[in-house]
Structure formats: structure tokens, C-alpha cells
Amino acid sequence: MILKRLSLALRSSPQTSVRYAFSQTQNPHSLITHHRYLSSSNHENDDVETVFHIITSSTSPQNLQDSLKSSQTFLSNDLIDKVLKRVRFSHSNPLKALEFFKYTNNRRGFYHTSYSLDTMLYILGRSRKFDHIWDILIEIRKKDRCLITPRTIQVVLARIAKVCSVRMTVESFKKFKKLVPNFDTTAFNALLRTLCQEKSMADAKNVYHSLKDQYPPNLQTFNILMSGWKSSEEAESFFKEMEEMGVKPDVVSYNALVDVYCKSIEIKKAYDVIQKMRDEDLSPDVFTYTSLIGGLGLIGQPDKAREILREMKEYGCYPDVAAYNAAIRNFCISKRLGDAYSLMDEMVSKGLSPNATTYNLFFRIFYWANDLRSSWSLYLRMMETGCLPNTQSCMFLIRLCKRQEKVEMAICLWNDMVGRGFGSYILVSDVLFDLLCDMGKLEDAEKCFLQMVEKGHKPSNVSYRRIKVLMELAKKKEGLQNLSEKMAVFGTSMKVPDNDDNLDESSQLVSS
């Protein structure tokens, strides 16, 4: 009876669940404990923001160390994990974050967590600071090489593969042989997963065949190689090779087949695989049904896909956010926004919170319809629910603002980004500065430019040059000098014009 009541509470809306929990908790000591938990949580968040501000506003490594010491904040592993996560999602200056990482790592008796290490490597890799990555890994190997895990390998290789060739990615993989405790098939699988995600399935296939004798494939190897193909023949060939090697397929293996059949619009084959799973006493999971929902959408059957959300519950499998997103996407493609919104409301009623991907499905439709009003209403709803937009969300909005020349909305979005720490400043700022310069809003452009620099982000060279030219035309020598000083931290400075000759040259640039 207790389990049933708990289940009902969990399946209700979040607000109902909270009310239910408190109605069942009459013990005053429990309420005191809850209050203490909230106070502790708020204190931890304050510490994260304090340290984050110290990192982003530091002017030198020594200044960073002095500020951290004077703050008297206890730098625990948990706090450092959260601070680096904050740095990652705010796209802050990677080199300042590196100084913080080094400072904490050099403390006597202190060891970073694998999460902190991987996050720091991701931050550096995103900014292409590959030399710093290898320096950190060598230092960590000396201190505790167990922190370098297969996930670490994948994090590093993923950033390298984004900008380098397959050959260089494989060479980087081989460097890990001297860094990790066990350089085996698990490490090889990290390489294959990276190639599948960042390069192409064909590249992963070629590397697999060239190195499989050195790293005997296992179940995970084949699951990686079967996932992501657009051609069902390739996935089937790996499935056949797996069976020939005596490797027994699991739910993930079958899910890979279902997914490729759905993407290639072979829905009957997908249903056959699901039936085979049941015959082998393997229960299809939420990933199986999510692929099926997506496949039905591709053949123009969004209503049948919606029925899958209900039918899967009969088999004891409940839809998650991704499953609902797949169903919502089908209705968005069919331009049935009423049904799509209805599904999003159903998600909330089931205690599921729509994520940025959910909202982006609608933003995409509104963007192509040039509907800024609906986009902005959705954005406000998104922010009210506590779901922060991601970079794609911001790009849909800022491009619409530019297209319709809505300066106030664009600046409002930018201020939210700066204040809440979401989205890519670099990508969004390029569009924002174009809009502000086109509309003659030089003061706003200068303010946003300085906000970006103070957050530790270097504006693109195109935006940089355009604002510089406009400031020269406006004869804002003091403003130019201020920007030059701010940009010096990136190793870039602007030469302030000494006479009006430079202004004539600027005029030619603008008119050309």
C-alpha cells in the first residue's frame, strides 16, 4: 500500500509531489532537517558563484591565488567540480580556469576527481589548447594515473577529432598508451565512439578493421559500430560478424538495428526486431520505442507514433523526455503545433520537465515562419520554468531579432545570457553586433562588447574590426583606448588613431 501511494505521488506533477510529501511529513524535526538542507544548498551555490567570479575577474595567477585565499572558501572536491562545470557552461576564459585547476592540484595531499579532470580537458579542448591538455595529462599521470579513464580518452579525442584529421586522432589515441593504467579494448572503444560521433561511420569502420587484431572486439565494440549507420546493410554486417564471433547481442545491439531500420524507413523490419527481442526474453526499453516513434514520424504517421507512448506503458516501459521529444518533433514537422503543445503539457502533467531540445523543436518552426512574437512568448515561458536555453535556442532567437531589427529584444536576450550564463557568447555576439552596428547603436555595441570581454571571451575578428571602425568614425578615442586595454588580455590590441587621416580611411572601409 505504501509503495502504491509513493508511486502515485511520483507520477503526479512536481507541485503535487511536493504537497504530498509535506502532507505526509508531520514530524517537525523532518521539516527542520529539510530547512537545513536548503540552507546548505544555497550556501554551496554562493560559494560556487564566489569562486567563479574570482576566476573570471582575476588579472594574473598570483591575483587568483590571493583572491581565493582571502575569500576563505573551502575548496572541496565537490565545490571544484561545480565551479569547473560553471566555467564550462558559461564559456569562460579557459586559461583562467586552467590556473585555478593548477592551483588546486598543487595543494599538498589534494587529488582532483575524474570529473574535474575531464571537465578541465573539455574546456581546453573546446578552445583548441591541445598542448595544455597533454601537459595536464602528464602531470596527472605522475600524481594519480587512475584519474585518467576511458571517458577521459574520449573527451580529449572528441575535441581533437573536431578540428584534426582521422590520422591525427588515431595518433593522439596511441599517446594514451603511456598515460593510462590499462590500454586495452575499452580504450579502443573510446576511439571508435569518437570517430562515429565526430567523423564518420566509414572512418570508424576503417580504423576498426586496421586495429581490431591489436584490440580484440567485445560486445561494446559492436554496439558502437552498429549505432549511427544510415544504411541498414552496414549495421547488419556488423551484427552478423558479432554473432559469428560468438558475442551474444543485448538490448543495445537490437536497439541499434531498430534505430537504423527506422531511419531508413524500414518500419516492418524494425517491428520484426522488436518481436525477436521479446522471443529471446529481452524487453524493449525506452530507447527502442523512441526510435520507433521517430520512424513513424518519417513515414508521416505522427498519430500512430503518439499511440506508442501509450502502448509502451502496457509493457512496463514509461516514456521519458526524449521519447516525448520524438513525438513532439513529428507534430512539428506536420505543422500541427496544437498537438505538439498538447504533448508538451502532457509531459509536465507526468512530472517530466521539457528541456532545451523540446523548446528548440518549436523555435525551429517559428524561425522558418519568421514568427518572432511566438518565439519570444515561448522563450519567456522557457525562462519562467527554469529551463535555460542552449546555444541553438539563442541562435534561433537572435537571428529572428536581427531579421526583424528588434534591438530591445536582442539586448534583453544578451543580458539574460550574461546574467544567467547560458549559450555561446561568441556565436550569438556576431549576430548581435551586426544588428547593433546596422542600426547605429554604437553605445549598446560597445557595452555588450565590454561585457563579453570581461567574461573572458574574445569577440570574433569580424565583430572586433567593425566596432573599431565605427568608433573611429564617431571619434571615440577614450572608448577605443578602453577597448584596447580590455583586449590586451587576449594578446590583441587596437591602435588608437592619432589624427583624422585614419578616420578618412575608416570611411572608405564602411562605404566600400
Short mmCIF file of C-alpha atoms in Angstrom, two decimals, residues 26-504:
data_model
loop_
_atom_site.label_atom_id
_atom_site.label_comp_id
_atom_site.label_asym_id
_atom_site.label_seq_id
_atom_site.Cartn_x
_atom_site.Cartn_y
_atom_site.Cartn_z
CA GLN A 26 4.16 15.90 10.19
CA ASN A 27 7.36 15.40 12.16
CA PRO A 28 8.76 18.91 12.96
CA HIS A 29 12.29 17.51 13.11
CA SER A 30 11.94 16.45 9.45
CA LEU A 31 10.95 19.99 8.48
CA ILE A 32 13.97 21.38 10.36
CA THR A 33 16.23 18.94 8.53
CA HIS A 34 14.70 19.99 5.20
CA HIS A 35 15.28 23.67 6.04
CA ARG A 36 18.90 22.95 6.93
CA TYR A 37 19.34 21.09 3.64
CA LEU A 38 18.03 24.08 1.66
CA SER A 39 20.28 26.46 3.61
CA SER A 40 23.29 24.24 2.96
CA SER A 41 22.41 24.03 -0.73
CA ASN A 42 22.11 27.83 -1.02
CA HIS A 43 25.45 28.25 0.77
CA GLU A 44 27.14 25.88 -1.68
CA ASN A 45 25.71 27.79 -4.64
CA ASP A 46 27.01 31.03 -3.15
CA ASP A 47 30.48 29.50 -2.83
CA VAL A 48 30.36 28.35 -6.46
CA GLU A 49 29.47 31.85 -7.64
CA THR A 50 32.13 33.41 -5.40
CA VAL A 51 34.91 31.22 -6.78
CA PHE A 52 33.60 31.53 -10.33
CA HIS A 53 33.70 35.33 -10.05
CA ILE A 54 37.24 35.20 -8.67
CA ILE A 55 38.37 33.08 -11.63
CA THR A 56 36.74 35.23 -14.33
CA SER A 57 37.84 38.56 -12.83
CA SER A 58 41.42 37.59 -11.94
CA THR A 59 44.15 39.59 -13.65
CA SER A 60 47.05 37.19 -13.06
CA PRO A 61 47.82 33.79 -11.50
CA GLN A 62 49.05 35.49 -8.33
CA ASN A 63 45.93 37.65 -8.17
CA LEU A 64 43.82 34.49 -8.49
CA GLN A 65 45.64 32.77 -5.64
CA ASP A 66 45.46 35.82 -3.36
CA SER A 67 41.74 36.27 -4.03
CA LEU A 68 40.99 32.61 -3.32
CA LYS A 69 42.92 32.74 -0.05
CA SER A 70 41.27 35.97 1.10
CA SER A 71 37.79 34.57 0.31
CA GLN A 72 38.40 31.81 2.90
CA THR A 73 36.28 29.46 0.80
CA PHE A 74 36.99 25.77 1.44
CA LEU A 75 37.87 24.27 -1.94
CA SER A 76 36.46 20.77 -1.62
CA ASN A 77 36.31 18.28 -4.50
CA ASP A 78 32.56 18.78 -4.77
CA LEU A 79 32.92 22.57 -4.96
CA ILE A 80 35.69 22.36 -7.56
CA ASP A 81 33.55 20.00 -9.68
CA LYS A 82 30.69 22.51 -9.62
CA VAL A 83 32.92 25.52 -10.30
CA LEU A 84 34.50 23.88 -13.37
CA LYS A 85 31.06 22.86 -14.58
CA ARG A 86 30.01 26.50 -14.18
CA VAL A 87 33.05 27.60 -16.20
CA ARG A 88 32.28 25.08 -18.92
CA PHE A 89 28.67 26.10 -19.47
CA SER A 90 29.40 29.82 -19.23
CA HIS A 91 32.11 29.51 -21.93
CA SER A 92 34.53 31.43 -19.72
CA ASN A 93 38.24 32.02 -20.33
CA PRO A 94 39.91 28.56 -20.49
CA LEU A 95 43.35 29.77 -19.40
CA LYS A 96 41.97 31.36 -16.23
CA ALA A 97 40.20 28.10 -15.47
CA LEU A 98 43.48 26.27 -16.05
CA GLU A 99 45.23 28.47 -13.49
CA PHE A 100 42.53 27.58 -10.97
CA PHE A 101 42.88 23.87 -11.79
CA LYS A 102 46.67 24.01 -11.39
CA TYR A 103 46.45 25.95 -8.13
CA THR A 104 44.10 23.41 -6.54
CA ASN A 105 46.06 20.47 -7.97
CA ASN A 106 49.32 21.69 -6.41
CA ARG A 107 47.94 21.71 -2.88
CA ARG A 108 49.60 19.13 -0.65
CA GLY A 109 47.60 15.93 -0.31
CA PHE A 110 44.89 17.05 -2.75
CA TYR A 111 43.67 14.94 -5.66
CA HIS A 112 41.22 16.07 -8.31
CA THR A 113 38.24 13.89 -9.20
CA SER A 114 37.98 12.31 -12.64
CA TYR A 115 35.03 14.63 -13.28
CA SER A 116 37.13 17.74 -12.63
CA LEU A 117 39.90 16.45 -14.86
CA ASP A 118 37.56 15.60 -17.73
CA THR A 119 35.76 18.94 -17.44
CA MET A 120 39.03 20.88 -17.49
CA LEU A 121 40.24 18.94 -20.53
CA TYR A 122 36.94 19.61 -22.30
CA ILE A 123 37.23 23.35 -21.61
CA LEU A 124 40.76 23.43 -23.03
CA GLY A 125 39.89 21.24 -26.00
CA ARG A 126 36.97 23.43 -26.96
CA SER A 127 39.44 26.32 -27.24
CA ARG A 128 42.00 24.13 -29.07
CA LYS A 129 44.57 24.41 -26.28
CA PHE A 130 45.87 20.92 -27.05
CA ASP A 131 49.41 21.50 -25.73
CA HIS A 132 47.96 22.38 -22.33
CA ILE A 133 45.87 19.19 -22.45
CA TRP A 134 48.91 16.95 -22.80
CA ASP A 135 50.77 18.91 -20.11
CA ILE A 136 47.92 18.31 -17.66
CA LEU A 137 47.70 14.62 -18.52
CA ILE A 138 51.44 14.14 -17.95
CA GLU A 139 51.18 15.93 -14.60
CA ILE A 140 48.16 13.86 -13.54
CA ARG A 141 49.92 10.64 -14.57
CA LYS A 142 52.72 11.45 -12.12
CA LYS A 143 50.28 12.13 -9.30
CA ASP A 144 47.47 9.59 -9.83
CA ARG A 145 47.14 7.95 -13.23
CA CYS A 146 43.92 6.21 -12.14
CA LEU A 147 42.14 9.51 -12.74
CA ILE A 148 42.72 9.06 -16.49
CA THR A 149 39.78 6.89 -17.51
CA PRO A 150 38.31 5.73 -20.84
CA ARG A 151 35.94 8.70 -20.56
CA THR A 152 39.00 10.99 -20.34
CA ILE A 153 40.31 9.47 -23.55
CA GLN A 154 37.01 10.09 -25.29
CA VAL A 155 36.76 13.68 -24.04
CA VAL A 156 40.22 14.53 -25.39
CA LEU A 157 39.87 12.65 -28.68
CA ALA A 158 36.47 14.22 -29.35
CA ARG A 159 37.91 17.72 -29.17
CA ILE A 160 40.88 16.74 -31.35
CA ALA A 161 38.71 14.97 -33.92
CA LYS A 162 36.56 18.09 -34.33
CA VAL A 163 39.43 20.04 -35.87
CA CYS A 164 42.02 17.44 -36.88
CA SER A 165 42.23 14.56 -39.34
CA VAL A 166 41.42 10.92 -38.62
CA ARG A 167 45.13 10.12 -38.76
CA MET A 168 45.96 12.71 -36.12
CA THR A 169 43.08 11.49 -33.96
CA VAL A 170 44.43 7.92 -34.09
CA GLU A 171 47.95 9.17 -33.30
CA SER A 172 46.59 11.05 -30.29
CA PHE A 173 44.85 7.85 -29.20
CA LYS A 174 48.17 5.99 -29.25
CA LYS A 175 49.73 8.65 -27.00
CA PHE A 176 47.45 7.48 -24.20
CA LYS A 177 49.29 4.16 -24.09
CA LYS A 178 51.87 5.79 -21.80
CA LEU A 179 49.25 7.62 -19.75
CA VAL A 180 46.52 5.18 -18.74
CA PRO A 181 46.85 2.14 -16.43
CA ASN A 182 45.08 -0.22 -18.84
CA PHE A 183 45.33 0.47 -22.55
CA ASP A 184 43.03 -2.20 -23.92
CA THR A 185 39.77 -2.74 -25.81
CA THR A 186 37.97 -0.29 -23.53
CA ALA A 187 40.32 2.47 -24.68
CA PHE A 188 39.90 1.31 -28.29
CA ASN A 189 36.13 1.59 -27.88
CA ALA A 190 36.58 5.22 -26.79
CA LEU A 191 38.39 5.91 -30.05
CA LEU A 192 35.70 4.22 -32.14
CA ARG A 193 32.91 6.10 -30.37
CA THR A 194 34.74 9.37 -31.02
CA LEU A 195 35.12 8.63 -34.73
CA CYS A 196 31.44 7.67 -35.00
CA GLN A 197 30.37 10.93 -33.38
CA GLU A 198 32.89 13.43 -34.72
CA LYS A 199 33.97 11.97 -38.06
CA SER A 200 32.00 9.34 -39.99
CA MET A 201 30.88 5.77 -39.57
CA ALA A 202 33.07 4.87 -42.56
CA ASP A 203 36.13 6.25 -40.75
CA ALA A 204 35.25 4.24 -37.65
CA LYS A 205 34.82 1.12 -39.78
CA ASN A 206 38.23 1.55 -41.45
CA VAL A 207 40.04 2.16 -38.13
CA TYR A 208 38.26 -0.84 -36.60
CA HIS A 209 39.46 -3.19 -39.32
CA SER A 210 43.03 -1.85 -39.15
CA LEU A 211 43.35 -2.17 -35.35
CA LYS A 212 40.98 -4.99 -34.35
CA ASP A 213 43.80 -7.53 -34.22
CA GLN A 214 45.56 -5.43 -31.55
CA TYR A 215 42.37 -4.81 -29.56
CA PRO A 216 40.00 -7.81 -29.68
CA PRO A 217 36.44 -6.50 -30.08
CA ASN A 218 33.81 -7.14 -27.42
CA LEU A 219 30.06 -6.53 -27.14
CA GLN A 220 30.52 -2.80 -26.57
CA THR A 221 32.72 -2.54 -29.68
CA PHE A 222 29.99 -3.93 -31.91
CA ASN A 223 27.27 -1.85 -30.22
CA ILE A 224 29.28 1.29 -31.02
CA LEU A 225 29.89 0.23 -34.63
CA MET A 226 26.23 -0.61 -35.26
CA SER A 227 24.93 2.71 -33.94
CA GLY A 228 24.66 5.63 -36.32
CA TRP A 229 24.55 3.99 -39.73
CA LYS A 230 22.12 5.37 -42.30
CA SER A 231 22.48 2.17 -44.29
CA SER A 232 20.93 -0.90 -42.70
CA GLU A 233 23.27 -3.17 -44.69
CA GLU A 234 26.33 -1.92 -42.78
CA ALA A 235 24.66 -2.41 -39.39
CA GLU A 236 23.52 -5.88 -40.41
CA SER A 237 27.06 -6.84 -41.45
CA PHE A 238 28.46 -5.91 -38.03
CA PHE A 239 25.58 -7.76 -36.34
CA LYS A 240 26.43 -10.83 -38.39
CA GLU A 241 30.16 -10.54 -37.57
CA MET A 242 29.29 -10.24 -33.89
CA GLU A 243 27.26 -13.45 -33.95
CA GLU A 244 29.98 -15.27 -35.91
CA MET A 245 32.50 -14.33 -33.19
CA GLY A 246 30.21 -15.79 -30.53
CA VAL A 247 29.35 -12.43 -28.99
CA LYS A 248 25.74 -12.52 -27.78
CA PRO A 249 23.73 -9.39 -28.64
CA ASP A 250 21.96 -7.47 -25.87
CA VAL A 251 19.19 -4.86 -25.81
CA VAL A 252 21.62 -2.16 -27.01
CA SER A 253 22.56 -4.29 -30.02
CA TYR A 254 18.96 -4.81 -31.04
CA ASN A 255 18.20 -1.13 -30.41
CA ALA A 256 20.91 -0.22 -32.92
CA LEU A 257 19.16 -2.36 -35.55
CA VAL A 258 15.74 -0.89 -34.72
CA ASP A 259 17.17 2.61 -34.97
CA VAL A 260 18.83 2.10 -38.36
CA TYR A 261 15.70 0.42 -39.76
CA CYS A 262 13.55 3.33 -38.59
CA LYS A 263 15.94 5.93 -40.04
CA SER A 264 15.99 4.09 -43.39
CA ILE A 265 12.16 3.86 -43.29
CA GLU A 266 12.10 0.06 -42.99
CA ILE A 267 9.48 0.06 -40.26
CA LYS A 268 8.37 -3.55 -40.80
CA LYS A 269 11.94 -4.77 -40.17
CA ALA A 270 12.03 -2.66 -37.00
CA TYR A 271 8.85 -4.33 -35.72
CA ASP A 272 10.35 -7.75 -36.60
CA VAL A 273 13.44 -6.99 -34.49
CA ILE A 274 11.25 -5.93 -31.56
CA GLN A 275 9.33 -9.19 -31.81
CA LYS A 276 12.62 -11.13 -31.93
CA MET A 277 13.73 -9.35 -28.75
CA ARG A 278 10.58 -10.47 -26.97
CA ASP A 279 11.04 -14.02 -28.26
CA GLU A 280 14.51 -14.01 -26.67
CA ASP A 281 13.12 -12.65 -23.37
CA LEU A 282 14.70 -9.25 -23.94
CA SER A 283 12.33 -6.41 -23.08
CA PRO A 284 12.39 -3.41 -25.41
CA ASP A 285 13.31 -0.29 -23.46
CA VAL A 286 12.54 3.41 -23.82
CA PHE A 287 15.30 3.77 -26.46
CA THR A 288 13.64 1.08 -28.60
CA TYR A 289 10.30 2.85 -28.54
CA THR A 290 11.84 6.29 -29.08
CA SER A 291 13.44 5.06 -32.32
CA LEU A 292 10.10 3.60 -33.40
CA ILE A 293 8.32 6.89 -32.67
CA GLY A 294 10.87 8.74 -34.80
CA GLY A 295 10.50 6.21 -37.62
CA LEU A 296 6.71 6.53 -37.71
CA GLY A 297 7.12 10.27 -37.95
CA LEU A 298 9.34 9.87 -41.01
CA ILE A 299 6.59 7.99 -42.84
CA GLY A 300 4.01 10.63 -41.90
CA GLN A 301 2.22 8.81 -39.07
CA PRO A 302 2.52 11.13 -36.05
CA ASP A 303 -0.77 9.92 -34.54
CA LYS A 304 0.35 6.29 -34.60
CA ALA A 305 3.62 7.40 -33.04
CA ARG A 306 1.67 9.10 -30.25
CA GLU A 307 -0.14 5.82 -29.62
CA ILE A 308 3.27 4.21 -28.99
CA LEU A 309 3.63 6.50 -25.95
CA ARG A 310 0.51 4.88 -24.51
CA GLU A 311 1.17 1.33 -25.66
CA MET A 312 4.67 1.14 -24.21
CA LYS A 313 3.25 1.61 -20.73
CA GLU A 314 1.43 -1.71 -21.12
CA TYR A 315 4.83 -3.38 -21.29
CA GLY A 316 6.04 -1.63 -18.14
CA CYS A 317 8.12 0.94 -20.02
CA TYR A 318 7.37 4.59 -19.37
CA PRO A 319 8.29 7.36 -21.84
CA ASP A 320 11.00 9.83 -20.87
CA VAL A 321 11.71 13.35 -22.14
CA ALA A 322 13.50 12.05 -25.25
CA ALA A 323 10.51 9.87 -26.19
CA TYR A 324 8.13 12.81 -25.86
CA ASN A 325 10.53 15.00 -27.84
CA ALA A 326 10.46 12.48 -30.69
CA ALA A 327 6.64 12.54 -30.72
CA ILE A 328 6.55 16.35 -30.49
CA ARG A 329 9.01 16.58 -33.36
CA ASN A 330 6.63 14.54 -35.55
CA PHE A 331 3.80 17.00 -34.97
CA CYS A 332 6.10 19.98 -35.54
CA ILE A 333 7.19 18.54 -38.89
CA SER A 334 3.49 18.07 -39.76
CA LYS A 335 2.87 21.69 -38.66
CA ARG A 336 0.33 20.53 -36.08
CA LEU A 337 1.52 22.82 -33.33
CA GLY A 338 -1.65 22.40 -31.28
CA ASP A 339 -0.95 18.69 -30.89
CA ALA A 340 2.71 19.40 -30.23
CA TYR A 341 1.86 21.84 -27.41
CA SER A 342 -0.63 19.32 -26.04
CA LEU A 343 2.11 16.71 -25.78
CA MET A 344 4.41 19.16 -24.01
CA ASP A 345 1.65 19.85 -21.47
CA GLU A 346 1.20 16.10 -21.07
CA MET A 347 4.92 15.80 -20.30
CA VAL A 348 4.58 18.29 -17.47
CA SER A 349 1.49 16.51 -16.10
CA LYS A 350 3.55 13.31 -15.93
CA GLY A 351 6.24 15.02 -13.87
CA LEU A 352 8.66 15.40 -16.80
CA SER A 353 10.33 18.73 -17.49
CA PRO A 354 10.71 19.86 -21.11
CA ASN A 355 14.37 20.54 -21.90
CA ALA A 356 16.10 22.87 -24.35
CA THR A 357 15.71 20.27 -27.11
CA THR A 358 11.94 20.31 -26.59
CA TYR A 359 11.74 24.08 -26.96
CA ASN A 360 14.11 24.09 -29.93
CA LEU A 361 11.64 21.97 -31.89
CA PHE A 362 9.18 24.89 -31.66
CA PHE A 363 11.84 27.57 -32.11
CA ARG A 364 12.82 25.98 -35.40
CA ILE A 365 9.24 26.14 -36.73
CA PHE A 366 8.81 29.75 -35.62
CA TYR A 367 12.17 30.70 -37.12
CA TRP A 368 11.26 29.43 -40.59
CA ALA A 369 7.85 31.07 -40.26
CA ASN A 370 9.56 34.35 -39.29
CA ASP A 371 7.35 34.43 -36.18
CA LEU A 372 9.31 36.38 -33.57
CA ARG A 373 6.24 37.02 -31.41
CA SER A 374 5.57 33.32 -30.83
CA SER A 375 9.30 32.65 -30.38
CA TRP A 376 9.57 35.32 -27.72
CA SER A 377 6.48 34.08 -25.86
CA LEU A 378 7.97 30.60 -25.85
CA TYR A 379 11.30 31.98 -24.63
CA LEU A 380 9.58 33.72 -21.69
CA ARG A 381 7.77 30.50 -20.80
CA MET A 382 11.06 28.64 -21.00
CA MET A 383 12.77 31.03 -18.62
CA GLU A 384 9.83 31.03 -16.20
CA THR A 385 10.02 27.23 -15.88
CA GLY A 386 13.75 27.40 -15.10
CA CYS A 387 14.87 25.71 -18.32
CA LEU A 388 17.88 27.60 -19.63
CA PRO A 389 18.20 27.92 -23.41
CA ASN A 390 21.18 26.34 -25.12
CA THR A 391 23.22 27.84 -27.95
CA GLN A 392 20.80 26.63 -30.62
CA SER A 393 17.88 28.29 -28.83
CA CYS A 394 19.79 31.56 -28.61
CA MET A 395 20.76 31.46 -32.29
CA PHE A 396 17.14 31.00 -33.42
CA LEU A 397 16.11 34.00 -31.31
CA ILE A 398 18.97 36.35 -32.12
CA ARG A 399 18.69 35.71 -35.85
CA LEU A 400 14.98 36.48 -35.75
CA CYS A 401 15.73 39.68 -33.83
CA LYS A 402 18.24 40.69 -36.48
CA ARG A 403 15.90 39.82 -39.32
CA GLN A 404 13.14 41.99 -37.83
CA GLU A 405 15.53 44.62 -36.41
CA LYS A 406 14.30 44.19 -32.82
CA VAL A 407 17.16 45.73 -30.85
CA GLU A 408 15.49 45.74 -27.42
CA MET A 409 14.66 42.04 -27.59
CA ALA A 410 18.18 41.20 -28.76
CA ILE A 411 19.75 43.13 -25.89
CA CYS A 412 17.31 41.53 -23.43
CA LEU A 413 18.39 38.08 -24.63
CA TRP A 414 22.05 39.08 -24.35
CA ASN A 415 21.59 40.39 -20.81
CA ASP A 416 19.90 37.13 -19.82
CA MET A 417 22.82 35.20 -21.29
CA VAL A 418 25.35 37.29 -19.38
CA GLY A 419 23.36 37.20 -16.16
CA ARG A 420 22.40 33.52 -16.21
CA GLY A 421 25.44 32.12 -18.00
CA PHE A 422 23.92 30.18 -20.92
CA GLY A 423 24.62 29.99 -24.65
CA SER A 424 27.73 30.71 -26.68
CA TYR A 425 28.74 34.36 -26.38
CA ILE A 426 30.97 34.10 -29.44
CA LEU A 427 28.29 32.81 -31.84
CA VAL A 428 25.47 34.99 -30.55
CA SER A 429 27.61 38.14 -30.35
CA ASP A 430 28.48 38.01 -34.05
CA VAL A 431 24.79 38.34 -34.96
CA LEU A 432 24.12 40.82 -32.15
CA PHE A 433 26.96 43.15 -33.16
CA ASP A 434 25.82 43.02 -36.78
CA LEU A 435 22.35 44.13 -35.69
CA LEU A 436 23.58 46.89 -33.37
CA CYS A 437 26.03 48.27 -35.92
CA ASP A 438 23.43 48.17 -38.70
CA MET A 439 21.00 50.10 -36.51
CA GLY A 440 23.63 52.62 -35.41
CA LYS A 441 23.52 51.51 -31.76
CA LEU A 442 27.23 52.01 -31.13
CA GLU A 443 26.92 52.61 -27.38
CA ASP A 444 24.98 49.36 -26.93
CA ALA A 445 27.51 47.52 -29.11
CA GLU A 446 30.37 48.89 -27.02
CA LYS A 447 28.63 47.90 -23.77
CA CYS A 448 27.92 44.34 -24.96
CA PHE A 449 31.46 44.06 -26.32
CA LEU A 450 32.93 45.01 -22.93
CA GLN A 451 30.58 42.61 -21.11
CA MET A 452 31.84 39.82 -23.30
CA VAL A 453 35.50 40.68 -22.78
CA GLU A 454 35.03 40.99 -19.02
CA LYS A 455 33.53 37.49 -19.01
CA GLY A 456 36.74 36.22 -20.55
CA HIS A 457 35.50 35.68 -24.11
CA LYS A 458 37.28 37.03 -27.14
CA PRO A 459 34.93 38.51 -29.76
CA SER A 460 35.46 37.40 -33.34
CA ASN A 461 37.85 39.37 -35.51
CA VAL A 462 35.00 40.44 -37.80
CA SER A 463 32.98 41.97 -34.94
CA TYR A 464 36.14 43.45 -33.47
CA ARG A 465 37.09 45.25 -36.67
CA ARG A 466 33.59 46.52 -37.37
CA ILE A 467 33.12 48.10 -33.94
CA LYS A 468 36.61 49.56 -34.16
CA VAL A 469 35.81 51.26 -37.48
CA LEU A 470 32.54 52.71 -36.16
CA MET A 471 34.22 54.00 -33.00
CA GLU A 472 36.89 55.67 -35.11
CA LEU A 473 34.20 57.32 -37.22
CA ALA A 474 32.49 58.53 -34.06
CA LYS A 475 35.86 59.86 -32.80
CA LYS A 476 35.53 57.94 -29.53
CA LYS A 477 39.21 57.93 -28.60
CA GLU A 478 38.57 57.17 -24.92
CA GLY A 479 36.31 54.27 -25.82
CA LEU A 480 38.90 52.90 -28.23
CA GLN A 481 41.58 53.16 -25.57
CA ASN A 482 39.36 51.32 -23.08
CA LEU A 483 38.64 48.50 -25.54
CA SER A 484 42.32 48.26 -26.40
CA GLU A 485 43.19 47.77 -22.74
CA LYS A 486 40.46 45.18 -22.27
CA MET A 487 41.52 43.23 -25.35
CA ALA A 488 45.16 43.18 -24.25
CA VAL A 489 44.41 40.12 -22.12
CA PHE A 490 43.87 38.13 -25.35
CA GLY A 491 47.15 39.36 -26.79
CA THR A 492 45.30 41.71 -29.12
CA SER A 493 45.20 45.47 -29.03
CA MET A 494 43.69 48.21 -31.13
CA LYS A 495 45.81 51.07 -32.28
CA VAL A 496 44.09 54.30 -31.39
CA PRO A 497 44.23 56.75 -34.35
CA ASP A 498 46.39 59.82 -33.79
CA ASN A 499 44.83 62.04 -36.43
CA ASP A 500 41.93 62.38 -38.81
CA ASP A 501 43.76 60.57 -41.62
CA ASN A 502 42.76 57.28 -40.05
CA LEU A 503 39.14 58.43 -39.96
CA ASP A 504 39.16 59.04 -43.72
#
